[in-house]
Short mmCIF file of C-alpha atoms in Angstrom, two decimals:
data_model
loop_
_atom_site.label_atom_id
_atom_site.label_comp_id
_atom_site.label_asym_id
_atom_site.label_seq_id
_atom_site.Cartn_x
_atom_site.Cartn_y
_atom_site.Cartn_z
CA UNK D 1 0.00 0.00 0.00
CA UNK D 2 1.96 2.97 -1.26
CA UNK D 3 1.23 6.41 0.09
CA UNK D 4 1.08 9.44 -2.15
CA UNK D 5 2.41 12.90 -1.31
CA UNK D 6 2.32 16.23 -3.06
CA UNK D 7 6.10 16.42 -2.67
CA UNK D 8 8.98 14.34 -1.38
CA UNK D 9 12.12 16.17 -0.28
CA UNK D 10 15.31 14.12 -0.08
CA UNK D 11 17.71 15.43 2.54
CA UNK D 12 17.37 17.71 5.57
CA UNK D 13 20.14 20.24 5.08
CA UNK D 14 19.50 23.96 4.48
CA UNK D 15 18.10 23.51 0.96
CA UNK D 16 15.89 20.54 1.82
CA UNK D 17 14.62 22.17 4.98
CA UNK D 18 13.86 25.39 3.14
CA UNK D 19 11.95 23.49 0.45
CA UNK D 20 10.02 21.28 2.88
CA UNK D 21 9.23 24.20 5.18
CA UNK D 22 7.94 26.43 2.38
CA UNK D 23 5.80 23.74 0.77
CA UNK D 24 4.34 22.54 4.07
CA UNK D 25 3.63 26.09 5.13
CA UNK D 26 1.83 26.54 1.81
CA UNK D 27 -0.47 23.66 2.68
CA UNK D 28 1.03 20.83 0.65
CA UNK D 29 1.35 17.25 1.88
CA UNK D 30 5.12 16.93 2.21
CA UNK D 31 7.37 14.01 3.12
CA UNK D 32 11.02 14.67 3.93
CA UNK D 33 13.50 11.79 4.10
CA UNK D 34 16.82 12.05 5.92
CA UNK D 35 19.43 9.31 6.10
CA UNK D 36 21.00 10.53 9.34
CA UNK D 37 19.96 9.67 12.87
CA UNK D 38 18.56 13.20 13.08
CA UNK D 39 18.63 16.16 10.68
CA UNK D 40 22.14 17.57 10.84
CA UNK D 41 23.93 14.38 11.82
CA UNK D 42 25.32 13.96 8.29
CA UNK D 43 25.89 17.63 7.56
CA UNK D 44 29.10 19.61 7.60
CA UNK D 45 29.79 23.30 7.08
CA UNK D 46 32.31 25.91 8.30
CA UNK D 47 29.84 27.30 9.38
CA UNK D 48 28.44 30.77 8.75
CA UNK D 49 24.71 31.43 8.65
CA UNK D 50 23.62 34.42 6.56
CA UNK D 51 20.50 35.82 8.15
CA UNK D 52 18.80 37.15 5.03
CA UNK D 53 18.07 33.82 3.34
CA UNK D 54 16.57 32.35 6.52
CA UNK D 55 14.75 35.53 7.52
CA UNK D 56 12.70 35.43 4.34
CA UNK D 57 11.14 32.21 5.60
CA UNK D 58 11.37 32.49 9.38
CA UNK D 59 11.56 36.20 10.27
CA UNK D 60 11.78 35.52 14.02
CA UNK D 61 14.43 32.78 13.80
CA UNK D 62 16.65 34.61 16.28
CA UNK D 63 14.22 33.85 19.08
CA UNK D 64 15.08 30.18 19.34
CA UNK D 65 17.63 29.15 16.68
CA UNK D 66 20.90 27.81 18.12
CA UNK D 67 23.27 30.58 17.05
CA UNK D 68 26.87 30.80 18.23
CA UNK D 69 28.21 34.33 17.65
CA UNK D 70 27.23 37.24 15.40
CA UNK D 71 30.18 38.33 13.30
CA UNK D 72 31.52 41.81 13.94
CA UNK D 73 34.96 41.36 12.43
CA UNK D 74 36.23 39.70 9.28
CA UNK D 75 39.94 39.08 8.86
CA UNK D 76 41.64 38.17 5.59
CA UNK D 77 45.10 36.75 6.01
CA UNK D 78 47.75 35.99 3.44
CA UNK D 79 50.34 33.68 4.90
CA UNK D 80 53.84 32.66 4.01
CA UNK D 81 55.81 30.13 6.05
CA UNK D 82 56.05 32.15 9.24
CA UNK D 83 54.19 35.44 8.70
CA UNK D 84 50.82 36.75 7.77
CA UNK D 85 49.78 40.02 6.20
CA UNK D 86 46.22 40.90 6.98
CA UNK D 87 43.26 43.12 6.45
CA UNK D 88 40.73 43.29 9.27
CA UNK D 89 37.33 44.83 8.95
CA UNK D 90 35.57 45.39 12.25
CA UNK D 91 32.54 47.58 12.54
CA UNK D 92 30.17 48.62 15.29
CA UNK D 93 27.54 48.57 12.53
CA UNK D 94 27.72 44.76 12.72
CA UNK D 95 26.86 45.05 16.41
CA UNK D 96 23.47 46.55 15.63
CA UNK D 97 20.46 44.28 15.51
CA UNK D 98 19.29 42.55 13.45
CA UNK D 99 22.66 40.89 12.94
CA UNK D 100 23.74 40.03 9.42
CA UNK D 101 25.59 36.75 9.96
CA UNK D 102 26.34 34.24 12.66
CA UNK D 103 28.60 31.30 13.30
CA UNK D 104 26.58 28.12 13.83
CA UNK D 105 27.16 24.43 14.50
CA UNK D 106 25.31 22.62 11.76
CA UNK D 107 24.33 19.50 13.68
CA UNK D 108 22.43 21.70 16.12
CA UNK D 109 21.16 24.26 13.66
CA UNK D 110 19.75 21.73 11.17
CA UNK D 111 17.98 19.92 14.00
CA UNK D 112 16.33 23.20 14.99
CA UNK D 113 15.37 24.02 11.39
CA UNK D 114 13.80 20.59 11.15
CA UNK D 115 11.53 21.27 14.15
CA UNK D 116 10.22 24.28 12.21
CA UNK D 117 9.65 22.06 9.17
CA UNK D 118 7.65 19.64 11.31
CA UNK D 119 5.67 22.44 12.95
CA UNK D 120 4.79 23.65 9.46
CA UNK D 121 3.20 20.26 8.88
CA UNK D 122 5.72 18.18 6.93
CA UNK D 123 6.30 14.56 7.82
CA UNK D 124 10.02 14.04 8.51
CA UNK D 125 11.40 10.51 8.58
CA UNK D 126 15.00 9.99 9.69
CA UNK D 127 17.36 7.03 9.31
CA UNK D 128 16.06 6.40 5.82
CA UNK D 129 18.33 6.37 2.79
CA UNK D 130 16.74 6.87 -0.61
CA UNK D 131 18.27 4.30 -2.94
CA UNK D 132 16.51 5.06 -6.23
CA UNK D 133 14.15 7.42 -7.94
CA UNK D 134 11.03 5.70 -9.25
CA UNK D 135 10.48 6.57 -12.88
CA UNK D 136 7.62 6.32 -15.32
CA UNK D 137 9.46 6.79 -18.60
CA UNK D 138 11.18 10.17 -18.17
CA UNK D 139 9.10 11.26 -15.26
CA UNK D 140 10.05 10.92 -11.61
CA UNK D 141 7.03 9.57 -9.74
CA UNK D 142 8.49 8.69 -6.36
CA UNK D 143 11.39 7.17 -4.46
CA UNK D 144 12.58 3.80 -3.24
CA UNK D 145 14.11 3.73 0.24
CA UNK D 146 16.14 1.19 2.16
CA UNK D 147 13.14 0.36 4.35
CA UNK D 148 10.88 -2.65 3.87
CA UNK D 149 8.08 -1.74 1.43
CA UNK D 150 9.96 1.48 1.00
CA UNK D 151 8.34 2.79 -2.19
CA UNK D 152 6.65 6.15 -1.87
CA UNK D 153 5.02 8.27 -4.55
CA UNK D 154 4.70 12.00 -5.08
CA UNK D 155 3.87 14.59 -7.74
CA UNK D 156 7.34 16.06 -7.43
CA UNK D 157 10.63 14.95 -5.86
CA UNK D 158 13.02 17.65 -4.65
CA UNK D 159 16.63 16.44 -4.64
CA UNK D 160 18.34 18.14 -1.72
CA UNK D 161 20.73 15.26 -1.24
CA UNK D 162 23.95 17.23 -1.12
CA UNK D 163 27.15 17.47 -3.09
CA UNK D 164 27.47 13.77 -3.93
CA UNK D 165 23.90 13.64 -5.24
CA UNK D 166 24.08 9.97 -6.17
CA UNK D 167 20.42 9.82 -7.09
CA UNK D 168 20.61 12.47 -9.80
CA UNK D 169 23.60 10.68 -11.29
CA UNK D 170 21.96 7.27 -11.18
CA UNK D 171 18.95 8.75 -12.96
CA UNK D 172 21.22 10.36 -15.56
CA UNK D 173 20.22 13.94 -14.64
CA UNK D 174 23.82 14.92 -14.30
CA UNK D 175 27.28 13.50 -14.82
CA UNK D 176 29.74 12.49 -12.10
CA UNK D 177 31.57 15.39 -10.47
CA UNK D 178 35.01 16.20 -11.84
CA UNK D 179 37.93 16.69 -9.43
CA UNK D 180 38.40 20.23 -10.80
CA UNK D 181 34.84 21.17 -9.83
CA UNK D 182 34.91 20.23 -6.16
CA UNK D 183 36.98 21.27 -3.18
CA UNK D 184 37.78 18.92 -0.33
CA UNK D 185 37.72 20.61 3.07
CA UNK D 186 38.69 19.14 6.43
CA UNK D 187 38.15 20.80 9.76
CA UNK D 188 38.31 20.33 13.49
CA UNK D 189 36.44 21.88 16.36
CA UNK D 190 38.49 22.87 19.42
CA UNK D 191 36.75 23.61 22.69
CA UNK D 192 38.03 26.12 25.22
CA UNK D 193 36.48 28.36 27.90
CA UNK D 194 34.31 31.21 26.61
CA UNK D 195 36.62 33.73 28.31
CA UNK D 196 39.59 32.36 26.38
CA UNK D 197 37.77 32.77 23.06
CA UNK D 198 36.77 36.30 24.00
CA UNK D 199 40.17 37.47 25.18
CA UNK D 200 42.03 35.94 22.22
CA UNK D 201 39.80 37.68 19.70
CA UNK D 202 39.06 40.87 21.59
CA UNK D 203 35.33 40.25 21.73
CA UNK D 204 32.65 39.99 24.39
CA UNK D 205 29.08 38.76 24.73
CA UNK D 206 27.96 37.08 21.54
CA UNK D 207 30.41 38.94 19.29
CA UNK D 208 32.41 36.83 16.87
CA UNK D 209 35.36 36.95 14.49
CA UNK D 210 36.04 35.00 11.32
CA UNK D 211 39.42 34.62 9.66
CA UNK D 212 39.78 33.56 6.01
CA UNK D 213 43.29 32.64 4.92
CA UNK D 214 45.22 32.03 1.74
CA UNK D 215 48.83 31.46 0.89
CA UNK D 216 51.50 28.94 1.81
CA UNK D 217 49.13 26.93 4.02
CA UNK D 218 47.68 25.29 0.89
CA UNK D 219 51.10 24.31 -0.48
CA UNK D 220 50.47 25.87 -3.86
CA UNK D 221 47.05 24.31 -4.24
CA UNK D 222 43.99 26.39 -5.08
CA UNK D 223 42.28 26.75 -1.75
CA UNK D 224 41.81 28.60 1.51
CA UNK D 225 41.91 28.08 5.24
CA UNK D 226 39.56 29.41 7.86
CA UNK D 227 39.15 29.90 11.58
CA UNK D 228 35.79 30.79 13.09
CA UNK D 229 34.86 31.68 16.65
CA UNK D 230 31.94 29.86 18.26
CA UNK D 231 30.63 30.40 21.79
CA UNK D 232 33.09 28.12 23.51
CA UNK D 233 34.97 26.62 20.61
CA UNK D 234 36.95 27.46 17.50
CA UNK D 235 36.47 25.82 14.13
CA UNK D 236 39.64 25.53 12.10
CA UNK D 237 39.86 24.05 8.63
CA UNK D 238 41.36 24.09 5.18
CA UNK D 239 40.03 23.22 1.75
CA UNK D 240 41.58 22.86 -1.71
CA UNK D 241 40.40 21.77 -5.12
CA UNK D 242 40.31 18.00 -5.42
CA UNK D 243 42.21 18.13 -8.71
CA UNK D 244 45.08 19.88 -6.91
CA UNK D 245 44.99 17.39 -4.05
CA UNK D 246 45.12 14.60 -6.59
CA UNK D 247 48.15 16.07 -8.33
CA UNK D 248 50.02 16.87 -5.12
CA UNK D 249 49.06 13.72 -3.15
CA UNK D 250 49.18 15.82 0.01
CA UNK D 251 47.02 14.22 2.70
CA UNK D 252 44.30 16.64 3.81
CA UNK D 253 44.92 15.95 7.51
CA UNK D 254 48.65 16.66 7.06
CA UNK D 255 47.75 19.96 5.44
CA UNK D 256 45.50 20.82 8.38
CA UNK D 257 48.14 19.73 10.90
CA UNK D 258 50.76 21.94 9.32
CA UNK D 259 48.38 24.86 9.12
CA UNK D 260 47.64 24.51 12.84
CA UNK D 261 51.37 24.72 13.51
CA UNK D 262 51.72 28.06 11.69
CA UNK D 263 53.05 30.66 14.18
CA UNK D 264 50.13 32.98 13.40
CA UNK D 265 47.53 30.29 14.09
CA UNK D 266 49.01 28.06 16.77
CA UNK D 267 48.62 30.52 19.68
CA UNK D 268 44.93 30.99 18.86
CA UNK D 269 44.30 27.27 19.29
CA UNK D 270 46.57 26.66 22.27
CA UNK D 271 45.02 24.68 25.09
CA UNK D 272 41.90 23.76 23.14
CA UNK D 273 40.42 20.29 23.20
CA UNK D 274 39.65 18.80 19.79
CA UNK D 275 36.26 17.13 19.87
CA UNK D 276 35.39 16.37 16.24
CA UNK D 277 37.12 15.97 12.90
CA UNK D 278 35.08 16.29 9.73
CA UNK D 279 35.57 16.25 5.97
CA UNK D 280 33.27 17.48 3.25
CA UNK D 281 33.23 18.22 -0.46
CA UNK D 282 32.20 21.67 -1.66
CA UNK D 283 30.90 22.01 -5.21
CA UNK D 284 32.92 24.96 -6.51
CA UNK D 285 32.67 24.49 -10.26
CA UNK D 286 30.40 27.50 -10.48
CA UNK D 287 28.05 28.49 -13.25
CA UNK D 288 29.87 26.57 -15.99
CA UNK D 289 29.61 23.30 -14.07
CA UNK D 290 25.94 23.62 -13.11
CA UNK D 291 23.77 20.65 -14.05
CA UNK D 292 20.19 20.70 -15.31
CA UNK D 293 18.17 21.59 -12.21
CA UNK D 294 14.64 20.52 -13.10
CA UNK D 295 12.78 17.98 -15.22
CA UNK D 296 9.53 16.05 -15.32
CA UNK D 297 8.56 15.62 -11.68
CA UNK D 298 11.92 16.62 -10.19
CA UNK D 299 14.00 19.59 -9.09
CA UNK D 300 17.52 19.98 -7.70
CA UNK D 301 18.35 22.43 -4.92
CA UNK D 302 21.43 23.31 -2.85
CA UNK D 303 24.83 21.64 -3.15
CA UNK D 304 23.58 18.95 -5.52
CA UNK D 305 22.96 21.75 -8.04
CA UNK D 306 26.44 23.33 -7.53
CA UNK D 307 24.88 26.33 -5.83
CA UNK D 308 28.01 27.65 -4.14
CA UNK D 309 29.68 31.04 -4.51
CA UNK D 310 33.27 29.96 -3.87
CA UNK D 311 34.69 33.47 -4.12
CA UNK D 312 32.59 34.80 -1.27
CA UNK D 313 32.45 31.56 0.72
CA UNK D 314 28.67 31.46 0.43
CA UNK D 315 26.67 28.25 0.12
CA UNK D 316 24.05 27.77 2.78
CA UNK D 317 22.29 30.98 1.75
CA UNK D 318 22.21 29.82 -1.87
CA UNK D 319 20.94 26.46 -0.63
CA UNK D 320 18.10 28.02 1.36
CA UNK D 321 17.19 30.37 -1.46
CA UNK D 322 17.09 27.63 -4.12
CA UNK D 323 15.05 25.43 -1.75
CA UNK D 324 12.58 28.20 -1.08
CA UNK D 325 12.20 29.20 -4.71
CA UNK D 326 11.79 25.59 -5.86
CA UNK D 327 9.04 25.23 -3.26
CA UNK D 328 7.34 28.47 -4.30
CA UNK D 329 7.37 27.30 -7.90
CA UNK D 330 5.59 24.09 -6.87
CA UNK D 331 3.07 26.03 -4.79
CA UNK D 332 2.25 28.35 -7.68
CA UNK D 333 1.82 25.48 -10.14
CA UNK D 334 -0.28 23.48 -7.69
CA UNK D 335 -2.53 26.42 -7.05
CA UNK D 336 -3.05 26.87 -10.78
CA UNK D 337 -3.67 23.09 -11.02
CA UNK D 338 -0.87 22.78 -13.49
CA UNK D 339 1.18 19.68 -14.17
CA UNK D 340 4.64 19.49 -12.53
CA UNK D 341 6.29 18.80 -15.87
CA UNK D 342 9.69 19.99 -16.99
CA UNK D 343 8.06 22.67 -19.09
CA UNK D 344 6.17 24.11 -16.13
CA UNK D 345 8.98 23.61 -13.61
CA UNK D 346 11.23 25.71 -15.84
CA UNK D 347 9.65 28.60 -13.92
CA UNK D 348 12.02 27.58 -11.09
CA UNK D 349 15.07 28.32 -13.18
CA UNK D 350 13.53 31.53 -14.51
CA UNK D 351 12.79 32.73 -10.97
CA UNK D 352 16.32 31.86 -9.83
CA UNK D 353 17.78 33.87 -12.69
CA UNK D 354 16.26 36.96 -11.10
CA UNK D 355 17.91 36.36 -7.72
CA UNK D 356 21.41 36.94 -6.37
CA UNK D 357 22.00 33.19 -6.73
CA UNK D 358 22.28 33.13 -10.51
CA UNK D 359 23.48 36.71 -10.81
CA UNK D 360 26.47 36.02 -8.56
CA UNK D 361 27.25 32.64 -10.12
CA UNK D 362 27.21 34.27 -13.55
CA UNK D 363 29.35 37.15 -12.40
CA UNK D 364 32.11 34.82 -11.22
CA UNK D 365 31.76 32.25 -13.99
CA UNK D 366 35.38 32.77 -15.11
CA UNK D 367 36.88 32.57 -11.66
CA UNK D 368 37.45 28.81 -11.35
CA UNK D 369 39.19 28.70 -14.72
CA UNK D 370 41.42 31.67 -13.96
CA UNK D 371 42.62 30.17 -10.69
CA UNK D 372 43.09 26.69 -12.16
CA UNK D 373 45.33 28.05 -14.90
CA UNK D 374 47.22 30.53 -12.74
CA UNK D 375 48.60 28.88 -9.60
CA UNK D 376 50.80 31.95 -8.96
CA UNK D 377 47.85 33.48 -7.09
CA UNK D 378 48.38 30.79 -4.44
CA UNK D 379 52.17 30.51 -4.63
CA UNK D 380 54.23 33.52 -5.76
CA UNK D 381 51.94 36.34 -4.69
CA UNK D 382 51.53 35.46 -1.00
CA UNK D 383 55.31 35.20 -0.74
CA UNK D 384 55.93 38.46 -2.56
CA UNK D 385 53.36 40.42 -0.60
CA UNK D 386 54.70 39.14 2.69
CA UNK D 387 58.28 39.90 1.67
CA UNK D 388 57.32 43.40 0.63
CA UNK D 389 55.71 44.07 4.00
CA UNK D 390 58.72 42.68 5.85
CA UNK D 391 61.13 44.76 3.77
CA UNK D 392 59.23 47.98 4.42
CA UNK D 393 58.71 47.28 8.12
CA UNK D 394 62.25 46.25 8.94
CA UNK D 395 64.20 49.31 10.09
CA UNK D 396 67.80 48.65 9.13
CA UNK D 397 69.35 51.89 7.91
CA UNK D 398 68.34 51.35 4.26
CA UNK D 399 66.34 54.21 2.76
CA UNK D 400 62.74 53.59 1.70
CA UNK D 401 63.31 54.35 -2.00
CA UNK D 402 65.94 51.63 -2.19
CA UNK D 403 63.59 49.27 -0.39
CA UNK D 404 60.81 50.00 -2.89
CA UNK D 405 63.22 49.26 -5.72
CA UNK D 406 64.12 45.96 -4.09
CA UNK D 407 60.46 45.03 -3.82
CA UNK D 408 59.77 45.92 -7.46
CA UNK D 409 62.77 43.84 -8.52
CA UNK D 410 61.56 40.93 -6.44
CA UNK D 411 58.11 41.08 -8.09
CA UNK D 412 59.40 41.32 -11.64
CA UNK D 413 61.94 38.54 -11.15
CA UNK D 414 59.27 36.15 -9.89
CA UNK D 415 56.61 37.25 -12.39
CA UNK D 416 57.78 39.21 -15.43
CA UNK D 417 56.25 42.66 -15.96
CA UNK D 418 54.06 41.18 -18.68
CA UNK D 419 53.07 38.43 -16.25
CA UNK D 420 52.15 40.95 -13.57
CA UNK D 421 50.04 43.03 -15.94
CA UNK D 422 48.45 39.87 -17.32
CA UNK D 423 47.58 38.68 -13.82
CA UNK D 424 46.04 42.02 -12.96
CA UNK D 425 43.96 41.85 -16.12
CA UNK D 426 42.85 38.27 -15.43
CA UNK D 427 41.75 39.18 -11.93
CA UNK D 428 39.91 42.23 -13.18
CA UNK D 429 38.09 40.20 -15.84
CA UNK D 430 37.22 37.45 -13.40
CA UNK D 431 35.82 39.85 -10.79
CA UNK D 432 34.27 42.26 -13.29
CA UNK Y 1 52.92 19.80 20.11
CA UNK Y 2 53.32 16.84 17.81
CA UNK Y 3 50.87 16.31 14.99
CA UNK Y 4 47.82 14.20 15.69
CA UNK Y 5 47.45 10.87 13.94
CA UNK Y 6 44.33 10.47 11.87
CA UNK Y 7 43.22 7.51 14.03
CA UNK Y 8 43.32 9.70 17.15
CA UNK Y 9 41.22 12.28 15.34
CA UNK Y 10 38.62 9.75 14.28
CA UNK Y 11 38.47 8.51 17.86
CA UNK Y 12 36.74 11.80 18.73
CA UNK Y 13 33.96 11.12 16.24
CA UNK Y 14 30.75 9.21 16.76
CA UNK Y 15 29.92 6.32 14.46
CA UNK Y 16 27.35 3.58 14.18
CA UNK Y 17 29.18 1.03 12.08
CA UNK Y 18 27.06 -1.23 9.90
CA UNK Y 19 29.16 -4.34 10.52
CA UNK Y 20 29.43 -6.60 7.52
CA UNK Y 21 27.86 -4.02 5.16
CA UNK Y 22 30.62 -1.70 3.97
CA UNK Y 23 29.00 1.09 1.93
CA UNK Y 24 32.07 1.53 -0.25
CA UNK Y 25 33.82 -1.26 -2.09
CA UNK Y 26 36.77 -1.59 -4.41
CA UNK Y 27 35.28 -3.12 -7.54
CA UNK Y 28 38.37 -4.99 -8.72
CA UNK Y 29 41.44 -5.27 -6.48
CA UNK Y 30 43.60 -6.18 -9.43
CA UNK Y 31 43.09 -2.73 -11.01
CA UNK Y 32 44.39 -0.96 -7.89
CA UNK Y 33 47.27 -3.38 -7.64
CA UNK Y 34 48.56 -3.39 -11.18
CA UNK Y 35 46.86 -0.70 -13.26
CA UNK Y 36 46.65 2.30 -10.94
CA UNK Y 37 49.95 4.14 -10.71
CA UNK Y 38 48.94 7.01 -8.46
CA UNK Y 39 46.92 5.19 -5.77
CA UNK Y 40 45.73 8.66 -4.76
CA UNK Y 41 43.03 7.26 -2.49
CA UNK Y 42 45.72 6.05 -0.09
CA UNK Y 43 46.88 9.67 0.35
CA UNK Y 44 43.70 11.69 -0.05
CA UNK Y 45 41.03 9.88 1.93
CA UNK Y 46 40.59 12.25 4.92
CA UNK Y 47 39.92 9.28 7.20
CA UNK Y 48 42.77 7.16 5.80
CA UNK Y 49 40.36 4.34 4.99
CA UNK Y 50 42.59 3.23 2.11
CA UNK Y 51 46.03 1.85 2.85
CA UNK Y 52 48.62 0.41 0.55
CA UNK Y 53 50.20 -2.82 1.72
CA UNK Y 54 53.80 -3.78 1.11
CA UNK Y 55 52.87 -5.93 -1.87
CA UNK Y 56 51.13 -2.99 -3.57
CA UNK Y 57 47.62 -4.13 -2.72
CA UNK Y 58 45.16 -1.42 -1.67
CA UNK Y 59 43.06 -2.31 1.36
CA UNK Y 60 39.83 -0.48 2.22
CA UNK Y 61 38.30 -0.40 5.69
CA UNK Y 62 35.27 1.90 5.77
CA UNK Y 63 34.67 2.04 9.55
CA UNK Y 64 36.13 5.56 9.94
CA UNK Y 65 34.60 6.92 6.71
CA UNK Y 66 33.46 10.56 6.86
CA UNK Y 67 31.20 10.03 3.80
CA UNK Y 68 32.76 12.88 1.83
CA UNK Y 69 32.97 11.19 -1.58
CA UNK Y 70 36.60 12.03 -2.35
CA UNK Y 71 37.66 8.46 -3.19
CA UNK Y 72 34.91 8.00 -5.76
CA UNK Y 73 35.60 11.29 -7.55
CA UNK Y 74 39.39 11.03 -7.72
CA UNK Y 75 39.17 7.49 -9.11
CA UNK Y 76 38.15 9.02 -12.43
CA UNK Y 77 40.50 7.04 -14.64
CA UNK Y 78 39.65 3.55 -13.47
CA UNK Y 79 36.19 4.12 -11.92
CA UNK Y 80 37.01 1.35 -9.49
CA UNK Y 81 35.13 2.60 -6.43
CA UNK Y 82 31.55 1.44 -5.81
CA UNK Y 83 30.19 4.12 -3.50
CA UNK Y 84 26.80 4.17 -1.80
CA UNK Y 85 25.51 5.91 1.30
CA UNK Y 86 25.35 3.72 4.39
CA UNK Y 87 21.97 2.34 5.31
CA UNK Y 88 19.74 4.87 7.06
CA UNK Y 89 20.98 5.68 10.55
CA UNK Y 90 24.41 4.09 10.07
CA UNK Y 91 27.85 5.57 9.46
CA UNK Y 92 29.26 8.83 10.76
CA UNK Y 93 27.01 10.74 13.17
CA UNK Y 94 28.26 14.29 13.54
CA UNK Y 95 27.87 15.88 16.96
CA UNK Y 96 28.73 19.39 15.78
CA UNK Y 97 29.07 19.13 11.98
#
């Protein structure tokens, strides 16, 4: 006896929760399937929550969502072997409510989001892995799970199953991921007293700091490191493109270990107790690598659709936005009693095109290619910039004009003048 | 401070291992042994699930798997990794994520 739903959502991360919440709130009969013990138990992120995307669905989320710290300061570090050159932006504006972004712990946050999904009326079933999509010719009509009699039917299936998205590949909706289109990130969480976190980062109350890092820590690979402040813990991690990992054969945990030993980072972590080690793939292929995101009876949201803005380290907000807009598309079609066919679901893509999601992905469409072809942005430049700072800041009786000359010589010997101009042009084009 | 071994790291994590049902399998051991030059999985798996034995054989033990998908995607020349999610409720169970 198979049950029939208006919609089945596969996965209970930010995109799946946004989709299930919005559809249930709109009065649809929604089933959400999650393979973890509870929503969040399979999910990994840095993690920063951007308020805007969530606020559009749950305006009063701040009242009970498990938030760690609101970010008042963003640091960007460029590191060589034993130095870092930095820009810090700290503003009292970020201390005014409503706060713009928070650090969160995903296992706790996703669990909370799921209670909202259930309150909205969706049926959430955990510990259930979807093994196949049920098809009637080209149309998705339901799912098969790993439970006994586990076939369930629906008018539309929303694939929110994350970066690996095995189901979409099995069904032929998109090809296997390429190593050049995904980053592998590993991270650890280190616990320490709240006072230690606050004194080390010059913050108090719920204020927080995030540090994004590039340079020698990735050993020439295209990637970045990060360190985020939580209430009574720090999250520290590093991620690089899988194609670069494959070429270098550097073990990700070795990379993280060495990064933690960097003299600029080590004192921040001192005395902490490591309580979890995680790894996760991030789909960073961008606009050019995006798969088809809808078809007859199905839609793709979140990471499984490559919805990540790698340049600005944004993903969960794209996930929530795609989930919400997919759900709104279904609601509109249902209300008009229209078929959930590919032709009608194309409204999902059209609506997304009008949002920051597609606009930003389009804007940075050249970025992955530029970085893949120009490793100097992760090798020569961090070194040169750090050297330049050290030269200018070392007082040793040499006049500043001579020092400037030295720095210019250093730059043009590592990257010819043509190379330097070319790099500037490439960056300008990529960011344009 | 010496560097932490990957096993000590994984010890901090919570798992419910589905004994006897590994969710990832090497399709053909012979391909790893004789055809694959790089054996990248033995370096890149963040949980060090893949190890290379003295005789060149690659051995996979999935108990510490973090379910990231790296092994499947980097094996893009030989496509020798059969990768599924664990059964519902099994595998890594993140406390913090």
